[in-house]
XYZ file of C-alpha atoms in Angstrom:
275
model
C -10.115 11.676 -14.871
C -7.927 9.365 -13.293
C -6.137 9.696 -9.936
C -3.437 7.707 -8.359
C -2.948 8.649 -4.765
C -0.101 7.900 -1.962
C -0.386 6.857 1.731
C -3.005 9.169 3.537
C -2.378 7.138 7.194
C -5.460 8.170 8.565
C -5.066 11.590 7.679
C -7.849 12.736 6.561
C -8.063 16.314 6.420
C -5.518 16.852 3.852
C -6.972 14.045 1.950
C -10.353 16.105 1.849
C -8.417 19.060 0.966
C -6.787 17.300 -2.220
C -9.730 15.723 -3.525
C -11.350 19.521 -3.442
C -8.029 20.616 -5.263
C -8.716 17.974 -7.782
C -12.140 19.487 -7.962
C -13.113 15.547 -7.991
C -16.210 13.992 -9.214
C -17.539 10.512 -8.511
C -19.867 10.418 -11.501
C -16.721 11.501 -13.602
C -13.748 10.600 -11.863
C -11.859 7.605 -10.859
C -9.368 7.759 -7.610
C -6.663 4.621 -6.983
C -5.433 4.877 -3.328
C -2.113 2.894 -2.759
C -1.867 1.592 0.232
C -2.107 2.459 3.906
C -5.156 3.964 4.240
C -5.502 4.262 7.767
C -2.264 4.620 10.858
C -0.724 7.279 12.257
C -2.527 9.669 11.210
C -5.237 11.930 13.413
C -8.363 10.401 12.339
C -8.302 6.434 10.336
C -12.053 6.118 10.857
C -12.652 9.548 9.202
C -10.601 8.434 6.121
C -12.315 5.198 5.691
C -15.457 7.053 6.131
C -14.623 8.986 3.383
C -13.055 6.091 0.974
C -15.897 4.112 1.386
C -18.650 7.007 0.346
C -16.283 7.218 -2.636
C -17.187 3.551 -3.404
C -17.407 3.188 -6.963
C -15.292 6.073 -7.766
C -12.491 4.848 -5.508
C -10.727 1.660 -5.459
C -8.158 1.079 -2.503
C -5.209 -0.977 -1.741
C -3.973 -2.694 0.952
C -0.656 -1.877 2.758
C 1.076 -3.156 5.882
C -0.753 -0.614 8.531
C -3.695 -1.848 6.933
C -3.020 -5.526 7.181
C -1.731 -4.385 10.923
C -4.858 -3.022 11.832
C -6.609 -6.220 11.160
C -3.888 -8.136 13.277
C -4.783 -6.177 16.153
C -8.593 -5.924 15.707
C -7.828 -10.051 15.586
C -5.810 -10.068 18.968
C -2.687 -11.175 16.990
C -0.461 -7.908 17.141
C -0.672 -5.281 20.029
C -1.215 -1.889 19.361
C 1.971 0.391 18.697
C 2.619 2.908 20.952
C 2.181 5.628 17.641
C -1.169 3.458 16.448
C -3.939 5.292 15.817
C -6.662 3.133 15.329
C -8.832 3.352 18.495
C -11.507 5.401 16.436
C -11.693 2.113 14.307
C -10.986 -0.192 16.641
C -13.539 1.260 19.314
C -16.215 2.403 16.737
C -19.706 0.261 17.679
C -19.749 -0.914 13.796
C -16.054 -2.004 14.148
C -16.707 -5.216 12.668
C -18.452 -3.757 9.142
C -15.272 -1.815 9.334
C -12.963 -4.695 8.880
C -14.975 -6.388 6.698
C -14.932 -3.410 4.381
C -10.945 -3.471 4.554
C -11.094 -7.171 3.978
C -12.541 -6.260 0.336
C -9.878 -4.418 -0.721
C -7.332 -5.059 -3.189
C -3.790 -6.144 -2.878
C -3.090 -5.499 -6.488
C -4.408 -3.939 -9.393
C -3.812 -3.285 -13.120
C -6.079 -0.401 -14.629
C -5.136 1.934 -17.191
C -1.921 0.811 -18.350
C -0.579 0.902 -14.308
C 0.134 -1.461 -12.160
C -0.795 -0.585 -8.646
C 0.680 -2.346 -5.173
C 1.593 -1.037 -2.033
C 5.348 -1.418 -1.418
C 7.088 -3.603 -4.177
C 6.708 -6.472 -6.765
C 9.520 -8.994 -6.794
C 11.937 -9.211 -10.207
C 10.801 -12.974 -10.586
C 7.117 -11.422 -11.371
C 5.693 -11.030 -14.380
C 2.167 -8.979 -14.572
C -0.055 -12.197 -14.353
C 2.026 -13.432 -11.706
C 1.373 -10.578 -9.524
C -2.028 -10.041 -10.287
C -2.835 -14.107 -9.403
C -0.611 -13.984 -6.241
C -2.245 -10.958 -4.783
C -5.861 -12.469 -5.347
C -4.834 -15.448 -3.492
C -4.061 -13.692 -0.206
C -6.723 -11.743 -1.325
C -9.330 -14.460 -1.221
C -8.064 -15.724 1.679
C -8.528 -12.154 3.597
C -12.117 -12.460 2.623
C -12.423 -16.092 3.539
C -13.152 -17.636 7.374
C -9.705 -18.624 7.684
C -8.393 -15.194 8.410
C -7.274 -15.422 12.080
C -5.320 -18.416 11.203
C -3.710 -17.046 8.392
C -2.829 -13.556 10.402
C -1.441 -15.192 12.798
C 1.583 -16.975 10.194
C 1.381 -13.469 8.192
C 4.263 -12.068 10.573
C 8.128 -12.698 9.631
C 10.671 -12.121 6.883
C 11.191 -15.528 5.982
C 11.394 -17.062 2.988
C 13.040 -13.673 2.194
C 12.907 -15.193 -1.755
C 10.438 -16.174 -4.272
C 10.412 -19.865 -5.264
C 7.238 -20.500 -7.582
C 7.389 -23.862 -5.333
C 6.766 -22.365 -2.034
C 3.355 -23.560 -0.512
C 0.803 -22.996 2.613
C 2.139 -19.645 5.386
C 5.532 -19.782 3.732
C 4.226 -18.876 0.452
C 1.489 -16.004 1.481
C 3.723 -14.293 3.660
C 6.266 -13.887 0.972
C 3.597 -12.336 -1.426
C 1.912 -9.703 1.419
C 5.935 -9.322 2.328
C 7.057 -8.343 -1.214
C 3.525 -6.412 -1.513
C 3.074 -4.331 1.267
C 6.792 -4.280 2.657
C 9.243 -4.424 0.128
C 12.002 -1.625 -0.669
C 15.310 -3.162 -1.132
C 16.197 -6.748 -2.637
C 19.479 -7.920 -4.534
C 19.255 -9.069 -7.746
C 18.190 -12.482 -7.305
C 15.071 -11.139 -5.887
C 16.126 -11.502 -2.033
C 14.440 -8.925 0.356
C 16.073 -7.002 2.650
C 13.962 -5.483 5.400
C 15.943 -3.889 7.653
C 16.364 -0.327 5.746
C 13.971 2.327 5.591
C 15.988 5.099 4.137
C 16.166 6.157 0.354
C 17.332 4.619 -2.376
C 20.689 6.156 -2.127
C 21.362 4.472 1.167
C 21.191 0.635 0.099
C 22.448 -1.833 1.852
C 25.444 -3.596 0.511
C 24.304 -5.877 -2.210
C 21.149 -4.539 -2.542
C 19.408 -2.056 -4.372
C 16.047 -0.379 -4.881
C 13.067 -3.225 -6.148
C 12.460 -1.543 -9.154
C 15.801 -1.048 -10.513
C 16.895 -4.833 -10.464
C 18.338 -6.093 -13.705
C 15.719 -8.007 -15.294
C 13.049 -7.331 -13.158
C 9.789 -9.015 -15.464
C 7.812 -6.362 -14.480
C 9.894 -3.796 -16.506
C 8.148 -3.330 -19.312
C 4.569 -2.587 -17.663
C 4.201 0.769 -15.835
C 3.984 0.563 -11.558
C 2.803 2.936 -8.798
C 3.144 2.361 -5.391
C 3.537 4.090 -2.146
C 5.171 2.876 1.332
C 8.289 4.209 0.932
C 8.649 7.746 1.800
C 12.220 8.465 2.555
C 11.954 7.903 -1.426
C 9.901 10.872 -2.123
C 8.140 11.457 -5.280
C 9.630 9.522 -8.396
C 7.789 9.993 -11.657
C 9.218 8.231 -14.448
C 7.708 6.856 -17.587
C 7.400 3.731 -16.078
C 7.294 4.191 -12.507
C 5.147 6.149 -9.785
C 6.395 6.168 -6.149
C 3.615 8.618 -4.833
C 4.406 8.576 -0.707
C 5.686 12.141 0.303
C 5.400 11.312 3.864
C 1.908 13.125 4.816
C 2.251 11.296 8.109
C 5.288 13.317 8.885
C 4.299 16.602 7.269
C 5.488 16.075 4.051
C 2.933 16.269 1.289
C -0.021 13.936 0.125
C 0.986 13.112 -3.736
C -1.863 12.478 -6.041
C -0.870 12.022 -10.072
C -3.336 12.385 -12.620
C -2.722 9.903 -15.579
C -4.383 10.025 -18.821
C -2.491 8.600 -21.605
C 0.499 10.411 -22.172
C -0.748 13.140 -20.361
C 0.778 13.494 -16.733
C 0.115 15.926 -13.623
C 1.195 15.418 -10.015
C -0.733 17.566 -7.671
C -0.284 17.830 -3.858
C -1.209 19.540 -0.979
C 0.646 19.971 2.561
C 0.157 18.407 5.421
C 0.333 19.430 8.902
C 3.255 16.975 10.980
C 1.052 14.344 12.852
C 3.870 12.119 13.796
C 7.977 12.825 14.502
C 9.703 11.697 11.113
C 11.634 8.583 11.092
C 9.243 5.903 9.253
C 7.057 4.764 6.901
């Protein structure tokens, strides 16, 4: 079977209890974690633990707590105030921590899905997304790392140009991948809002309902947005139901056709009011 599952933010309790409710196998099953894989939650170094036993049976994503903890293991970003990432941070093996997380994926297509954390821009087609998010990808892996964390940060350019080069260029791919909610039709992002998709700002509306978008015809999941809630279209899988904030962690099970979203509670481990 095949499982696509939201943010679990270090929380890593309910994300044993789900993979028990999916009765999961790693000699049978497959598991597709989108994004934000460790933050907030009670215990990051727990959930890693467990993702990376599931190796070869899992495959995770990158999203922006992710990329954050690796700006403050790098001395780049300081710690936020509702971080949870001591266990990780502190662990004596912190470093084959990091390097694990620097193996992860950015973006993936598997099963007729694609797969990001936040967003993919309208100017995007599938090959375009998949070759963007390997380069930052490579360059995650590479020795050039702390310089490239420490352009990552910003909002600028806010839009794609297939032109853009060097910092400019990377940050607008690991923007429109890990951060992206709202852009206006010409494909410019707006990060300032966090609520849902009913609340967009003037001349703006949710990524994935922009006119055009290339990406259109090929189904996406993602996560990262969780004052959306659960959306399960044909073509379209927003799977973060705020665990963090004691909502639920969303898993879907895709095989074909064939459909089920299963979920299981979570206990609050942060006030609501982000994502």
């Amino acid at each position: 079977m095949i499982y696509l599952v939201g943010d679990i933010q270090g929380c890593c309790r309910p994300f044993e209890q789900l993979l028990a409710t999916l009765d999961f196998s790693p000699s049978r099953d497959h598991l597709y974690v989108l994004g934000d894989l460790v933050n907030r939650g009670p215990d990051s170094l727990g959930t890693l633990r467990k993702l990376r036993a599931l190796e070869g049976s899992a495959t995770c994503l990158l999203g922006n707590h992710d990329l954050h903890m690796l700006a403050v293991a790098h001395g780049v970003r300081k710690a936020h105030r509702s971080d949870t990432l001591d266990t990780v941070l502190d662990a004596p093996d912190r470093e084959a921590w990091l390097a694990w997380v620097r193996q992860q994926r950015l973006a993936v297509h598997a099963h007729g899905w694609l797969m990001v954390h936040a967003g993919v821009l309208p100017q995007w087609d599938l090959t375009q997304t998949l070759a963007l998010a390997g380069e930052v990808e490579a360059l995650l892996r590479s020795a050039d790392l702390g310089d490239f964390l420490h352009q990552m940060y910003g909002n600028e350019p806010a839009r794609w140009d297939d032109g853009l080069t060097g910092a400019d260029r990377l940050r607008c791919v690991v923007n429109a991948l890990t951060r992206l909610r709202f852009c206006a039709a010409d494909g410019t992002m707006e990060f300032g809002t966090k609520d849902g998709a009913g609340d967009a700002p003037e001349g703006h509306m949710p990524w994935f309902d922009v006119p055009g978008r290339r990406t259109a015809g090929t189904p996406v999941a993602f996560g990262h947005w969780s004052t959306l809630g659960l959306v399960n279209r044909d073509d379209l899988l927003a799977l973060d139901t705020g665990c963090v904030w004691g909502g639920q962690l969303t898993s879907a099970r895709v095989d074909g056709a064939t459909r089920e979203i299963i979920q299981v509670a979570c206990p609050q481990a942060q006030k609501p009011g982000g994502a």
